[in-house]
PDB file of C-alpha atoms in Angstrom:
ATOM      1  CA  MET A  95      55.960  80.629 143.404  1.00  0.00           C
ATOM      2  CA  THR A  96      55.884  84.332 142.667  1.00  0.00           C
ATOM      3  CA  LYS A  97      55.575  85.690 139.123  1.00  0.00           C
ATOM      4  CA  LYS A  98      59.110  87.052 139.345  1.00  0.00           C
ATOM      5  CA  SER A  99      60.663  83.729 140.372  1.00  0.00           C
ATOM      6  CA  LEU A 100      58.636  81.884 137.711  1.00  0.00           C
ATOM      7  CA  PHE A 101      59.919  84.274 135.016  1.00  0.00           C
ATOM      8  CA  MET A 102      63.533  83.804 136.132  1.00  0.00           C
ATOM      9  CA  THR A 103      63.178  80.008 136.109  1.00  0.00           C
ATOM     10  CA  VAL A 104      61.761  80.001 132.548  1.00  0.00           C
ATOM     11  CA  ALA A 105      64.489  82.378 131.339  1.00  0.00           C
ATOM     12  CA  ALA A 106      67.216  80.167 132.808  1.00  0.00           C
ATOM     13  CA  CYS A 107      65.769  77.087 131.086  1.00  0.00           C
ATOM     14  CA  LEU A 108      65.640  78.857 127.735  1.00  0.00           C
ATOM     15  CA  LEU A 109      69.258  79.972 128.094  1.00  0.00           C
ATOM     16  CA  LEU A 110      70.411  76.419 128.878  1.00  0.00           C
ATOM     17  CA  ALA A 111      68.428  75.074 125.905  1.00  0.00           C
ATOM     18  CA  THR A 112      70.035  77.551 123.474  1.00  0.00           C
ATOM     19  CA  PRO A 113      72.927  76.007 121.477  1.00  0.00           C
ATOM     20  CA  MET A 114      76.330  77.479 122.338  1.00  0.00           C
ATOM     21  CA  TYR A 115      76.948  78.681 118.780  1.00  0.00           C
ATOM     22  CA  ALA A 116      73.718  80.697 118.920  1.00  0.00           C
ATOM     23  CA  GLN A 117      74.762  82.223 122.237  1.00  0.00           C
ATOM     24  CA  LYS A 118      78.122  83.184 120.763  1.00  0.00           C
ATOM     25  CA  LYS A 119      76.446  84.932 117.836  1.00  0.00           C
ATOM     26  CA  THR A 120      74.709  87.300 120.239  1.00  0.00           C
ATOM     27  CA  THR A 121      78.008  88.232 121.889  1.00  0.00           C
ATOM     28  CA  LYS A 122      79.148  91.674 120.841  1.00  0.00           C
ATOM     29  CA  LYS A 123      82.409  91.508 118.943  1.00  0.00           C
ATOM     30  CA  LYS A 124      85.362  93.322 120.388  1.00  0.00           C
ATOM     31  CA  LYS A 125      86.739  95.973 118.048  1.00  0.00           C
ATOM     32  CA  VAL A 126      90.224  95.089 116.860  1.00  0.00           C
ATOM     33  CA  THR A 127      92.629  97.882 116.039  1.00  0.00           C
ATOM     34  CA  SER A 128      95.810  97.294 114.061  1.00  0.00           C
ATOM     35  CA  GLN A 129      98.917  99.407 114.083  1.00  0.00           C
ATOM     36  CA  LEU A 130     101.039  99.795 110.963  1.00  0.00           C
ATOM     37  CA  VAL A 131     104.480  98.266 111.509  1.00  0.00           C
ATOM     38  CA  THR A 132     107.327  99.783 109.497  1.00  0.00           C
ATOM     39  CA  TYR A 133     110.756  98.308 108.846  1.00  0.00           C
ATOM     40  CA  PRO A 134     114.133  99.948 108.107  1.00  0.00           C
ATOM     41  CA  GLN A 135     114.669 101.698 104.788  1.00  0.00           C
ATOM     42  CA  ARG A 136     116.316  99.800 101.918  1.00  0.00           C
ATOM     43  CA  ASP A 137     117.426 102.673  99.681  1.00  0.00           C
ATOM     44  CA  GLU A 138     120.505 100.771  98.517  1.00  0.00           C
ATOM     45  CA  ALA A 139     118.236  98.163  96.916  1.00  0.00           C
ATOM     46  CA  PHE A 140     116.907 100.572  94.264  1.00  0.00           C
ATOM     47  CA  LYS A 141     119.246 100.865  91.269  1.00  0.00           C
ATOM     48  CA  ALA A 142     117.765 102.928  88.462  1.00  0.00           C
ATOM     49  CA  ASP A 143     120.573 102.140  85.977  1.00  0.00           C
ATOM     50  CA  PHE A 144     120.330  98.358  86.395  1.00  0.00           C
ATOM     51  CA  LYS A 145     119.794  96.275  83.249  1.00  0.00           C
ATOM     52  CA  LEU A 146     118.701  92.651  83.153  1.00  0.00           C
ATOM     53  CA  THR A 147     121.249  90.202  81.719  1.00  0.00           C
ATOM     54  CA  PRO A 148     120.023  87.924  78.902  1.00  0.00           C
ATOM     55  CA  ILE A 149     119.955  84.237  79.880  1.00  0.00           C
ATOM     56  CA  GLY A 150     119.280  82.799  76.436  1.00  0.00           C
ATOM     57  CA  LYS A 151     116.946  82.729  73.471  1.00  0.00           C
ATOM     58  CA  PHE A 152     113.220  82.634  74.096  1.00  0.00           C
ATOM     59  CA  ASP A 153     111.183  79.775  72.606  1.00  0.00           C
ATOM     60  CA  ALA A 154     107.479  80.668  72.779  1.00  0.00           C
ATOM     61  CA  ASN A 155     106.550  77.063  71.900  1.00  0.00           C
ATOM     62  CA  ASN A 156     108.474  75.519  74.791  1.00  0.00           C
ATOM     63  CA  VAL A 157     107.464  77.634  77.794  1.00  0.00           C
ATOM     64  CA  GLN A 158     105.873  74.714  79.659  1.00  0.00           C
ATOM     65  CA  ASN A 159     109.255  72.935  79.754  1.00  0.00           C
ATOM     66  CA  MET A 160     111.283  75.967  80.837  1.00  0.00           C
ATOM     67  CA  THR A 161     112.968  76.261  84.237  1.00  0.00           C
ATOM     68  CA  PHE A 162     111.249  78.854  86.418  1.00  0.00           C
ATOM     69  CA  THR A 163     112.705  80.506  89.510  1.00  0.00           C
ATOM     70  CA  LYS A 164     110.260  80.215  92.402  1.00  0.00           C
ATOM     71  CA  MET A 165     109.465  83.588  93.925  1.00  0.00           C
ATOM     72  CA  PRO A 166     109.719  83.959  97.708  1.00  0.00           C
ATOM     73  CA  THR A 167     106.462  84.223  99.660  1.00  0.00           C
ATOM     74  CA  PRO A 168     105.160  87.790  99.923  1.00  0.00           C
ATOM     75  CA  TYR A 169     104.351  89.363 103.271  1.00  0.00           C
ATOM     76  CA  PHE A 170     100.615  88.642 103.467  1.00  0.00           C
ATOM     77  CA  THR A 171     100.290  90.765 106.615  1.00  0.00           C
ATOM     78  CA  GLY A 172     102.086  93.656 104.884  1.00  0.00           C
ATOM     79  CA  HIS A 173     105.704  94.728 105.220  1.00  0.00           C
ATOM     80  CA  VAL A 174     106.226  98.422 104.472  1.00  0.00           C
ATOM     81  CA  LEU A 175     109.432 100.357 105.055  1.00  0.00           C
ATOM     82  CA  LYS A 176     110.139 103.594 106.856  1.00  0.00           C
ATOM     83  CA  ARG A 177     109.634 106.567 104.512  1.00  0.00           C
ATOM     84  CA  ASP A 178     112.358 109.002 103.591  1.00  0.00           C
ATOM     85  CA  MET A 179     110.423 112.211 104.214  1.00  0.00           C
ATOM     86  CA  SER A 180     112.774 114.204 101.972  1.00  0.00           C
ATOM     87  CA  ARG A 181     111.300 112.379  98.994  1.00  0.00           C
ATOM     88  CA  LYS A 182     108.046 113.966  97.952  1.00  0.00           C
ATOM     89  CA  GLN A 183     105.197 111.964  96.514  1.00  0.00           C
ATOM     90  CA  VAL A 184     102.624 113.263  94.053  1.00  0.00           C
ATOM     91  CA  ARG A 185      99.244 114.437  95.254  1.00  0.00           C
ATOM     92  CA  LEU A 186      96.015 113.965  93.315  1.00  0.00           C
ATOM     93  CA  THR A 187      93.256 116.559  93.008  1.00  0.00           C
ATOM     94  CA  GLN A 188      90.002 115.618  91.303  1.00  0.00           C
ATOM     95  CA  VAL A 189      89.235 117.475  88.075  1.00  0.00           C
ATOM     96  CA  SER A 190      86.162 115.590  86.867  1.00  0.00           C
ATOM     97  CA  CYS A 191      83.937 112.566  87.410  1.00  0.00           C
ATOM     98  CA  ARG A 192      81.603 111.271  84.720  1.00  0.00           C
ATOM     99  CA  GLN A 193      79.409 108.178  84.612  1.00  0.00           C
ATOM    100  CA  ASN A 194      80.361 105.710  81.894  1.00  0.00           C
ATOM    101  CA  LEU A 195      78.471 102.952  80.062  1.00  0.00           C
ATOM    102  CA  ILE A 196      80.444 100.145  81.807  1.00  0.00           C
ATOM    103  CA  THR A 197      81.182  98.395  78.494  1.00  0.00           C
ATOM    104  CA  ASP A 198      82.713 101.408  76.689  1.00  0.00           C
ATOM    105  CA  ASP A 199      86.321 100.756  77.737  1.00  0.00           C
ATOM    106  CA  GLU A 200      87.679 101.087  74.211  1.00  0.00           C
ATOM    107  CA  ASP A 201      85.904 104.408  73.739  1.00  0.00           C
ATOM    108  CA  TRP A 202      87.465 105.691  76.980  1.00  0.00           C
ATOM    109  CA  VAL A 203      90.942 104.747  75.733  1.00  0.00           C
ATOM    110  CA  ARG A 204      90.382 106.186  72.260  1.00  0.00           C
ATOM    111  CA  ASN A 205      88.645 109.417  73.298  1.00  0.00           C
ATOM    112  CA  ASN A 206      91.409 110.278  75.757  1.00  0.00           C
ATOM    113  CA  ASP A 207      94.213 109.102  73.422  1.00  0.00           C
ATOM    114  CA  LEU A 208      95.570 106.738  76.070  1.00  0.00           C
ATOM    115  CA  THR A 209      97.960 103.799  75.787  1.00  0.00           C
ATOM    116  CA  LEU A 210      97.415 100.743  77.988  1.00  0.00           C
ATOM    117  CA  ARG A 211     100.373  98.581  79.016  1.00  0.00           C
ATOM    118  CA  GLU A 212      98.309  95.376  79.178  1.00  0.00           C
ATOM    119  CA  GLU A 213      97.288  93.229  76.228  1.00  0.00           C
ATOM    120  CA  ARG A 214      94.982  90.214  76.595  1.00  0.00           C
ATOM    121  CA  VAL A 215      96.052  87.146  74.636  1.00  0.00           C
ATOM    122  CA  GLU A 216      93.402  84.934  73.045  1.00  0.00           C
ATOM    123  CA  THR A 217      94.288  81.459  74.329  1.00  0.00           C
ATOM    124  CA  PRO A 218      91.714  78.631  74.707  1.00  0.00           C
ATOM    125  CA  MET A 219      90.300  78.584  78.231  1.00  0.00           C
ATOM    126  CA  ASN A 220      91.629  75.270  79.554  1.00  0.00           C
ATOM    127  CA  GLN A 221      94.893  75.077  77.637  1.00  0.00           C
ATOM    128  CA  PHE A 222      98.266  76.124  78.946  1.00  0.00           C
ATOM    129  CA  GLY A 223      99.395  79.306  77.269  1.00  0.00           C
ATOM    130  CA  PRO A 224      99.920  83.066  77.475  1.00  0.00           C
ATOM    131  CA  ARG A 225      97.146  85.070  79.133  1.00  0.00           C
ATOM    132  CA  PHE A 226      98.304  88.689  79.349  1.00  0.00           C
ATOM    133  CA  ARG A 227     101.256  90.767  78.168  1.00  0.00           C
ATOM    134  CA  TYR A 228     102.583  93.957  79.755  1.00  0.00           C
ATOM    135  CA  ARG A 229     105.022  96.447  78.241  1.00  0.00           C
ATOM    136  CA  THR A 230     107.249  98.117  80.793  1.00  0.00           C
ATOM    137  CA  GLY A 231     110.802  99.439  81.007  1.00  0.00           C
ATOM    138  CA  GLY A 232     111.677  98.277  77.490  1.00  0.00           C
ATOM    139  CA  TYR A 233     110.701  94.687  78.324  1.00  0.00           C
ATOM    140  CA  LEU A 234     107.699  92.482  77.598  1.00  0.00           C
ATOM    141  CA  ILE A 235     106.234  90.545  80.528  1.00  0.00           C
ATOM    142  CA  THR A 236     103.964  87.620  79.644  1.00  0.00           C
ATOM    143  CA  THR A 237     101.864  85.662  82.139  1.00  0.00           C
ATOM    144  CA  TYR A 238     101.011  82.002  81.574  1.00  0.00           C
ATOM    145  CA  GLY A 239      98.452  79.642  83.091  1.00  0.00           C
ATOM    146  CA  VAL A 240      95.972  76.853  82.447  1.00  0.00           C
ATOM    147  CA  HIS A 241      92.811  78.888  83.056  1.00  0.00           C
ATOM    148  CA  TRP A 242      91.742  82.509  83.504  1.00  0.00           C
ATOM    149  CA  GLY A 243      91.217  82.065  87.247  1.00  0.00           C
ATOM    150  CA  TYR A 244      94.921  81.724  87.939  1.00  0.00           C
ATOM    151  CA  THR A 245      98.034  82.968  86.159  1.00  0.00           C
ATOM    152  CA  GLY A 246     101.224  82.249  88.065  1.00  0.00           C
ATOM    153  CA  LEU A 247     104.077  81.776  85.582  1.00  0.00           C
ATOM    154  CA  VAL A 248     105.791  84.927  84.322  1.00  0.00           C
ATOM    155  CA  VAL A 249     108.347  85.355  81.549  1.00  0.00           C
ATOM    156  CA  ILE A 250     110.353  88.541  80.908  1.00  0.00           C
ATOM    157  CA  THR A 251     111.677  88.991  77.361  1.00  0.00           C
ATOM    158  CA  ASP A 252     112.548  91.750  74.956  1.00  0.00           C
ATOM    159  CA  GLU A 253     109.565  93.258  73.139  1.00  0.00           C
ATOM    160  CA  ALA A 254     110.224  91.100  70.068  1.00  0.00           C
ATOM    161  CA  GLN A 255     110.143  87.962  72.279  1.00  0.00           C
ATOM    162  CA  GLU A 256     113.518  86.772  71.029  1.00  0.00           C
ATOM    163  CA  THR A 257     115.661  87.136  74.165  1.00  0.00           C
ATOM    164  CA  LEU A 258     114.820  85.672  77.585  1.00  0.00           C
ATOM    165  CA  TYR A 259     115.752  87.688  80.678  1.00  0.00           C
ATOM    166  CA  ALA A 260     113.876  85.980  83.524  1.00  0.00           C
ATOM    167  CA  ALA A 261     111.220  83.355  84.278  1.00  0.00           C
ATOM    168  CA  TYR A 262     109.386  83.356  87.623  1.00  0.00           C
ATOM    169  CA  ASP A 263     106.956  80.961  89.285  1.00  0.00           C
ATOM    170  CA  PHE A 264     104.505  82.727  91.629  1.00  0.00           C
ATOM    171  CA  GLU A 265     103.185  79.588  93.334  1.00  0.00           C
ATOM    172  CA  ASN A 266     103.973  81.118  96.759  1.00  0.00           C
ATOM    173  CA  PHE A 267     101.609  84.009  95.971  1.00  0.00           C
ATOM    174  CA  LYS A 268      98.664  81.699  95.236  1.00  0.00           C
ATOM    175  CA  PHE A 269      96.957  81.500  98.647  1.00  0.00           C
ATOM    176  CA  SER A 270      97.199  83.643 101.747  1.00  0.00           C
ATOM    177  CA  PRO A 271      97.606  81.762 105.061  1.00  0.00           C
ATOM    178  CA  LYS A 272      94.071  82.844 106.000  1.00  0.00           C
ATOM    179  CA  THR A 273      92.312  81.691 102.827  1.00  0.00           C
ATOM    180  CA  THR A 274      88.944  80.138 103.706  1.00  0.00           C
ATOM    181  CA  LEU A 275      87.425  79.760 100.228  1.00  0.00           C
ATOM    182  CA  MET A 276      89.006  77.057  98.087  1.00  0.00           C
ATOM    183  CA  GLY A 277      89.564  78.185  94.531  1.00  0.00           C
ATOM    184  CA  ASN A 278      90.110  81.767  95.701  1.00  0.00           C
ATOM    185  CA  TYR A 279      93.392  81.982  93.800  1.00  0.00           C
ATOM    186  CA  GLN A 280      95.636  85.017  94.046  1.00  0.00           C
ATOM    187  CA  SER A 281      97.044  85.760  90.596  1.00  0.00           C
ATOM    188  CA  VAL A 282      99.651  88.249  89.475  1.00  0.00           C
ATOM    189  CA  ASN A 283      97.730  91.003  87.702  1.00  0.00           C
ATOM    190  CA  ASP A 284     100.040  93.853  86.694  1.00  0.00           C
ATOM    191  CA  PHE A 285     103.746  94.657  86.540  1.00  0.00           C
ATOM    192  CA  PHE A 286     106.126  97.569  86.275  1.00  0.00           C
ATOM    193  CA  ILE A 287     109.920  97.437  85.899  1.00  0.00           C
ATOM    194  CA  GLU A 288     112.219 100.255  87.020  1.00  0.00           C
ATOM    195  CA  GLY A 289     115.902  99.376  87.072  1.00  0.00           C
ATOM    196  CA  ASN A 290     116.312  96.234  89.187  1.00  0.00           C
ATOM    197  CA  ILE A 291     112.856  96.465  90.759  1.00  0.00           C
ATOM    198  CA  LEU A 292     109.889  94.444  89.565  1.00  0.00           C
ATOM    199  CA  TYR A 293     106.666  95.877  91.008  1.00  0.00           C
ATOM    200  CA  ILE A 294     103.916  93.237  91.092  1.00  0.00           C
ATOM    201  CA  ALA A 295     100.173  93.655  91.709  1.00  0.00           C
ATOM    202  CA  HIS A 296      98.648  90.448  93.062  1.00  0.00           C
ATOM    203  CA  GLY A 297      95.418  89.300  94.667  1.00  0.00           C
ATOM    204  CA  SER A 298      92.200  87.363  94.203  1.00  0.00           C
ATOM    205  CA  ASN A 299      89.276  88.263  91.976  1.00  0.00           C
ATOM    206  CA  GLY A 300      86.639  88.038  94.683  1.00  0.00           C
ATOM    207  CA  TYR A 301      85.532  89.156  98.118  1.00  0.00           C
ATOM    208  CA  SER A 302      88.359  89.836 100.552  1.00  0.00           C
ATOM    209  CA  ASP A 303      86.823  87.707 103.318  1.00  0.00           C
ATOM    210  CA  GLY A 304      87.468  84.568 101.222  1.00  0.00           C
ATOM    211  CA  ALA A 305      91.177  85.294 101.618  1.00  0.00           C
ATOM    212  CA  GLY A 306      90.880  86.194 105.294  1.00  0.00           C
ATOM    213  CA  TYR A 307      91.212  89.856 104.250  1.00  0.00           C
ATOM    214  CA  GLN A 308      94.741  89.110 103.016  1.00  0.00           C
ATOM    215  CA  THR A 309      94.506  90.088  99.357  1.00  0.00           C
ATOM    216  CA  GLY A 310      95.070  93.071  97.068  1.00  0.00           C
ATOM    217  CA  TYR A 311      98.775  93.949  97.201  1.00  0.00           C
ATOM    218  CA  ILE A 312     101.691  95.478  95.374  1.00  0.00           C
ATOM    219  CA  THR A 313     105.061  93.871  96.098  1.00  0.00           C
ATOM    220  CA  ALA A 314     108.477  95.315  95.205  1.00  0.00           C
ATOM    221  CA  PHE A 315     110.929  92.563  94.213  1.00  0.00           C
ATOM    222  CA  ASP A 316     114.684  93.019  93.730  1.00  0.00           C
ATOM    223  CA  MET A 317     115.522  91.071  90.562  1.00  0.00           C
ATOM    224  CA  GLU A 318     119.266  91.421  91.175  1.00  0.00           C
ATOM    225  CA  ASN A 319     119.403  89.504  94.462  1.00  0.00           C
ATOM    226  CA  GLY A 320     116.023  87.728  94.445  1.00  0.00           C
ATOM    227  CA  GLU A 321     114.608  89.411  97.561  1.00  0.00           C
ATOM    228  CA  ILE A 322     111.261  90.972  98.313  1.00  0.00           C
ATOM    229  CA  ILE A 323     111.827  94.531  99.541  1.00  0.00           C
ATOM    230  CA  TRP A 324     108.300  95.423 100.624  1.00  0.00           C
ATOM    231  CA  THR A 325     104.673  94.382 100.349  1.00  0.00           C
ATOM    232  CA  THR A 326     101.853  96.864 100.874  1.00  0.00           C
ATOM    233  CA  GLN A 327      99.121  96.542 103.443  1.00  0.00           C
ATOM    234  CA  PRO A 328      96.363  94.148 102.346  1.00  0.00           C
ATOM    235  CA  MET A 329      93.449  95.586 100.330  1.00  0.00           C
ATOM    236  CA  THR A 330      95.604  98.258  98.680  1.00  0.00           C
ATOM    237  CA  CYS A 331      95.531  97.264  94.998  1.00  0.00           C
ATOM    238  CA  ASN A 332      93.364  95.093  92.758  1.00  0.00           C
ATOM    239  CA  SER A 333      93.625  97.454  89.782  1.00  0.00           C
ATOM    240  CA  HIS A 334      96.192  98.193  87.133  1.00  0.00           C
ATOM    241  CA  PHE A 335      98.598 100.736  88.560  1.00  0.00           C
ATOM    242  CA  ALA A 336     100.932 103.477  87.376  1.00  0.00           C
ATOM    243  CA  ILE A 337     104.254 104.855  88.587  1.00  0.00           C
ATOM    244  CA  VAL A 338     104.735 108.619  88.486  1.00  0.00           C
ATOM    245  CA  ASP A 339     108.012 110.026  89.865  1.00  0.00           C
ATOM    246  CA  ASN A 340     108.389 108.696  93.429  1.00  0.00           C
ATOM    247  CA  SER A 341     104.811 107.455  93.604  1.00  0.00           C
ATOM    248  CA  ILE A 342     102.558 104.565  92.684  1.00  0.00           C
ATOM    249  CA  ILE A 343      98.899 105.271  91.907  1.00  0.00           C
ATOM    250  CA  CYS A 344      96.541 102.315  92.335  1.00  0.00           C
ATOM    251  CA  GLY A 345      93.080 101.379  93.557  1.00  0.00           C
ATOM    252  CA  TYR A 346      91.279  98.790  95.613  1.00  0.00           C
ATOM    253  CA  GLY A 347      87.600  97.923  95.878  1.00  0.00           C
ATOM    254  CA  PHE A 348      84.922  95.316  95.317  1.00  0.00           C
ATOM    255  CA  THR A 349      81.143  94.920  95.545  1.00  0.00           C
ATOM    256  CA  GLY A 350      80.084  95.787  99.078  1.00  0.00           C
ATOM    257  CA  GLU A 351      83.629  96.845 100.031  1.00  0.00           C
ATOM    258  CA  PRO A 352      85.146 100.355 100.234  1.00  0.00           C
ATOM    259  CA  ASP A 353      86.364 101.667  96.868  1.00  0.00           C
ATOM    260  CA  ASN A 354      89.505 103.789  97.143  1.00  0.00           C
ATOM    261  CA  LEU A 355      92.273 105.287  95.046  1.00  0.00           C
ATOM    262  CA  PHE A 356      95.703 105.286  96.709  1.00  0.00           C
ATOM    263  CA  VAL A 357      99.012 107.070  96.228  1.00  0.00           C
ATOM    264  CA  LEU A 358     101.954 105.050  97.554  1.00  0.00           C
ATOM    265  CA  ASP A 359     105.610 105.827  98.157  1.00  0.00           C
ATOM    266  CA  LYS A 360     107.367 103.551  95.658  1.00  0.00           C
ATOM    267  CA  TYR A 361     110.438 103.185  97.890  1.00  0.00           C
ATOM    268  CA  SER A 362     108.602 102.074 101.035  1.00  0.00           C
ATOM    269  CA  GLY A 363     105.174 100.793  99.948  1.00  0.00           C
ATOM    270  CA  GLN A 364     103.438 103.115 102.401  1.00  0.00           C
ATOM    271  CA  ARG A 365     100.126 104.769 101.566  1.00  0.00           C
ATOM    272  CA  VAL A 366     100.455 108.552 101.444  1.00  0.00           C
ATOM    273  CA  GLN A 367      97.034 109.526 100.038  1.00  0.00           C
ATOM    274  CA  LYS A 368      93.630 107.843 100.068  1.00  0.00           C
ATOM    275  CA  ILE A 369      90.710 109.051  97.935  1.00  0.00           C
ATOM    276  CA  SER A 370      87.236 107.541  98.139  1.00  0.00           C
ATOM    277  CA  VAL A 371      85.725 106.816  94.709  1.00  0.00           C
ATOM    278  CA  LYS A 372      82.251 105.658  93.712  1.00  0.00           C
ATOM    279  CA  LYS A 373      83.199 102.301  92.219  1.00  0.00           C
ATOM    280  CA  MET A 374      86.122  99.892  92.029  1.00  0.00           C
ATOM    281  CA  VAL A 375      89.166 101.194  90.129  1.00  0.00           C
ATOM    282  CA  ASN A 376      90.177  99.203  87.031  1.00  0.00           C
ATOM    283  CA  GLU A 377      92.729 101.363  85.201  1.00  0.00           C
ATOM    284  CA  VAL A 378      95.095 104.208  86.073  1.00  0.00           C
ATOM    285  CA  VAL A 379      96.799 105.919  83.136  1.00  0.00           C
ATOM    286  CA  PRO A 380      98.946 109.057  83.596  1.00  0.00           C
ATOM    287  CA  LYS A 381      99.213 111.510  80.707  1.00  0.00           C
ATOM    288  CA  ASP A 382     100.291 115.177  80.449  1.00  0.00           C
ATOM    289  CA  GLY A 383     100.103 115.861  84.183  1.00  0.00           C
ATOM    290  CA  LEU A 384      96.751 114.137  84.601  1.00  0.00           C
ATOM    291  CA  ALA A 385      95.749 110.708  85.920  1.00  0.00           C
ATOM    292  CA  TYR A 386      92.903 109.127  83.967  1.00  0.00           C
ATOM    293  CA  VAL A 387      91.127 106.664  86.259  1.00  0.00           C
ATOM    294  CA  ARG A 388      88.618 104.173  84.919  1.00  0.00           C
ATOM    295  CA  THR A 389      86.297 102.620  87.504  1.00  0.00           C
ATOM    296  CA  TYR A 390      83.499 100.114  86.988  1.00  0.00           C
ATOM    297  CA  SER A 391      80.882 102.770  86.104  1.00  0.00           C
ATOM    298  CA  PHE A 392      82.597 106.168  86.494  1.00  0.00           C
ATOM    299  CA  ASP A 393      85.515 107.863  84.757  1.00  0.00           C
ATOM    300  CA  TYR A 394      87.674 110.216  86.804  1.00  0.00           C
ATOM    301  CA  VAL A 395      90.378 112.683  85.906  1.00  0.00           C
ATOM    302  CA  PHE A 396      92.828 113.842  88.590  1.00  0.00           C
ATOM    303  CA  LYS A 397      95.474 116.531  88.399  1.00  0.00           C
ATOM    304  CA  ILE A 398      98.913 115.216  89.407  1.00  0.00           C
ATOM    305  CA  GLN A 399     100.699 117.735  91.619  1.00  0.00           C
TER     306      GLN A 399
END
């Protein structure tokens, strides 16, 4: 037997002895490209002068026994609408970037004279109760849950918490169809009300691969007819967000994942600007023509144009 034939025989034996899963690992993955699918506009769904109708008195001590309306399932693959190009969105231009101390959140708020819409409620870890409150549109939105990992019940009241306007159960937001990591809950994390539209930020507090890369959204929900109008592309928002004119400013990022600031069209959910930042965005607060952006370890200021 020649050296060449001996070498080929040994190589063939080694290949046959290699487990199939190991052979598959050496196969080069085919690059997958996705195309953004847009759906017809829904301009008639946005009613700026809409006011919620009271449905009764609010009893803060009886929330667990209340009747909640189950929210429809969001579009986990994304469902953005066609943009009306006559509507202009804001554009952000960076003014400054400064490293922070990571734990100096309160100093950042105080030094820039900012007002946050979210308030954390001190409730024992494993007891049912309020977790966060958000002030928006003249209403108070309170989230409820049994632990910090998941908050899925939402109550909308007046700011004095005397009148009840709506109560929603976000169970259908809890897991994406591609979730691979049990316990990788997708909570509702921030809210904004404009007229009949409830804008909801939702996603998991963890790596996107645990949710099959289906996490980090904003969804626009029509409170008048109970329909979801649009859901952003995945991995668009896991920060607090702000609405300025026709635009939403938000951020998405995580350890080992791209950190970006986005401007969205609030009527369609489409991304219109993407800005790379050094760390994951936590807060976006507009004030006097500027957007103050707090990331994990850097503070940015952007001019809103």
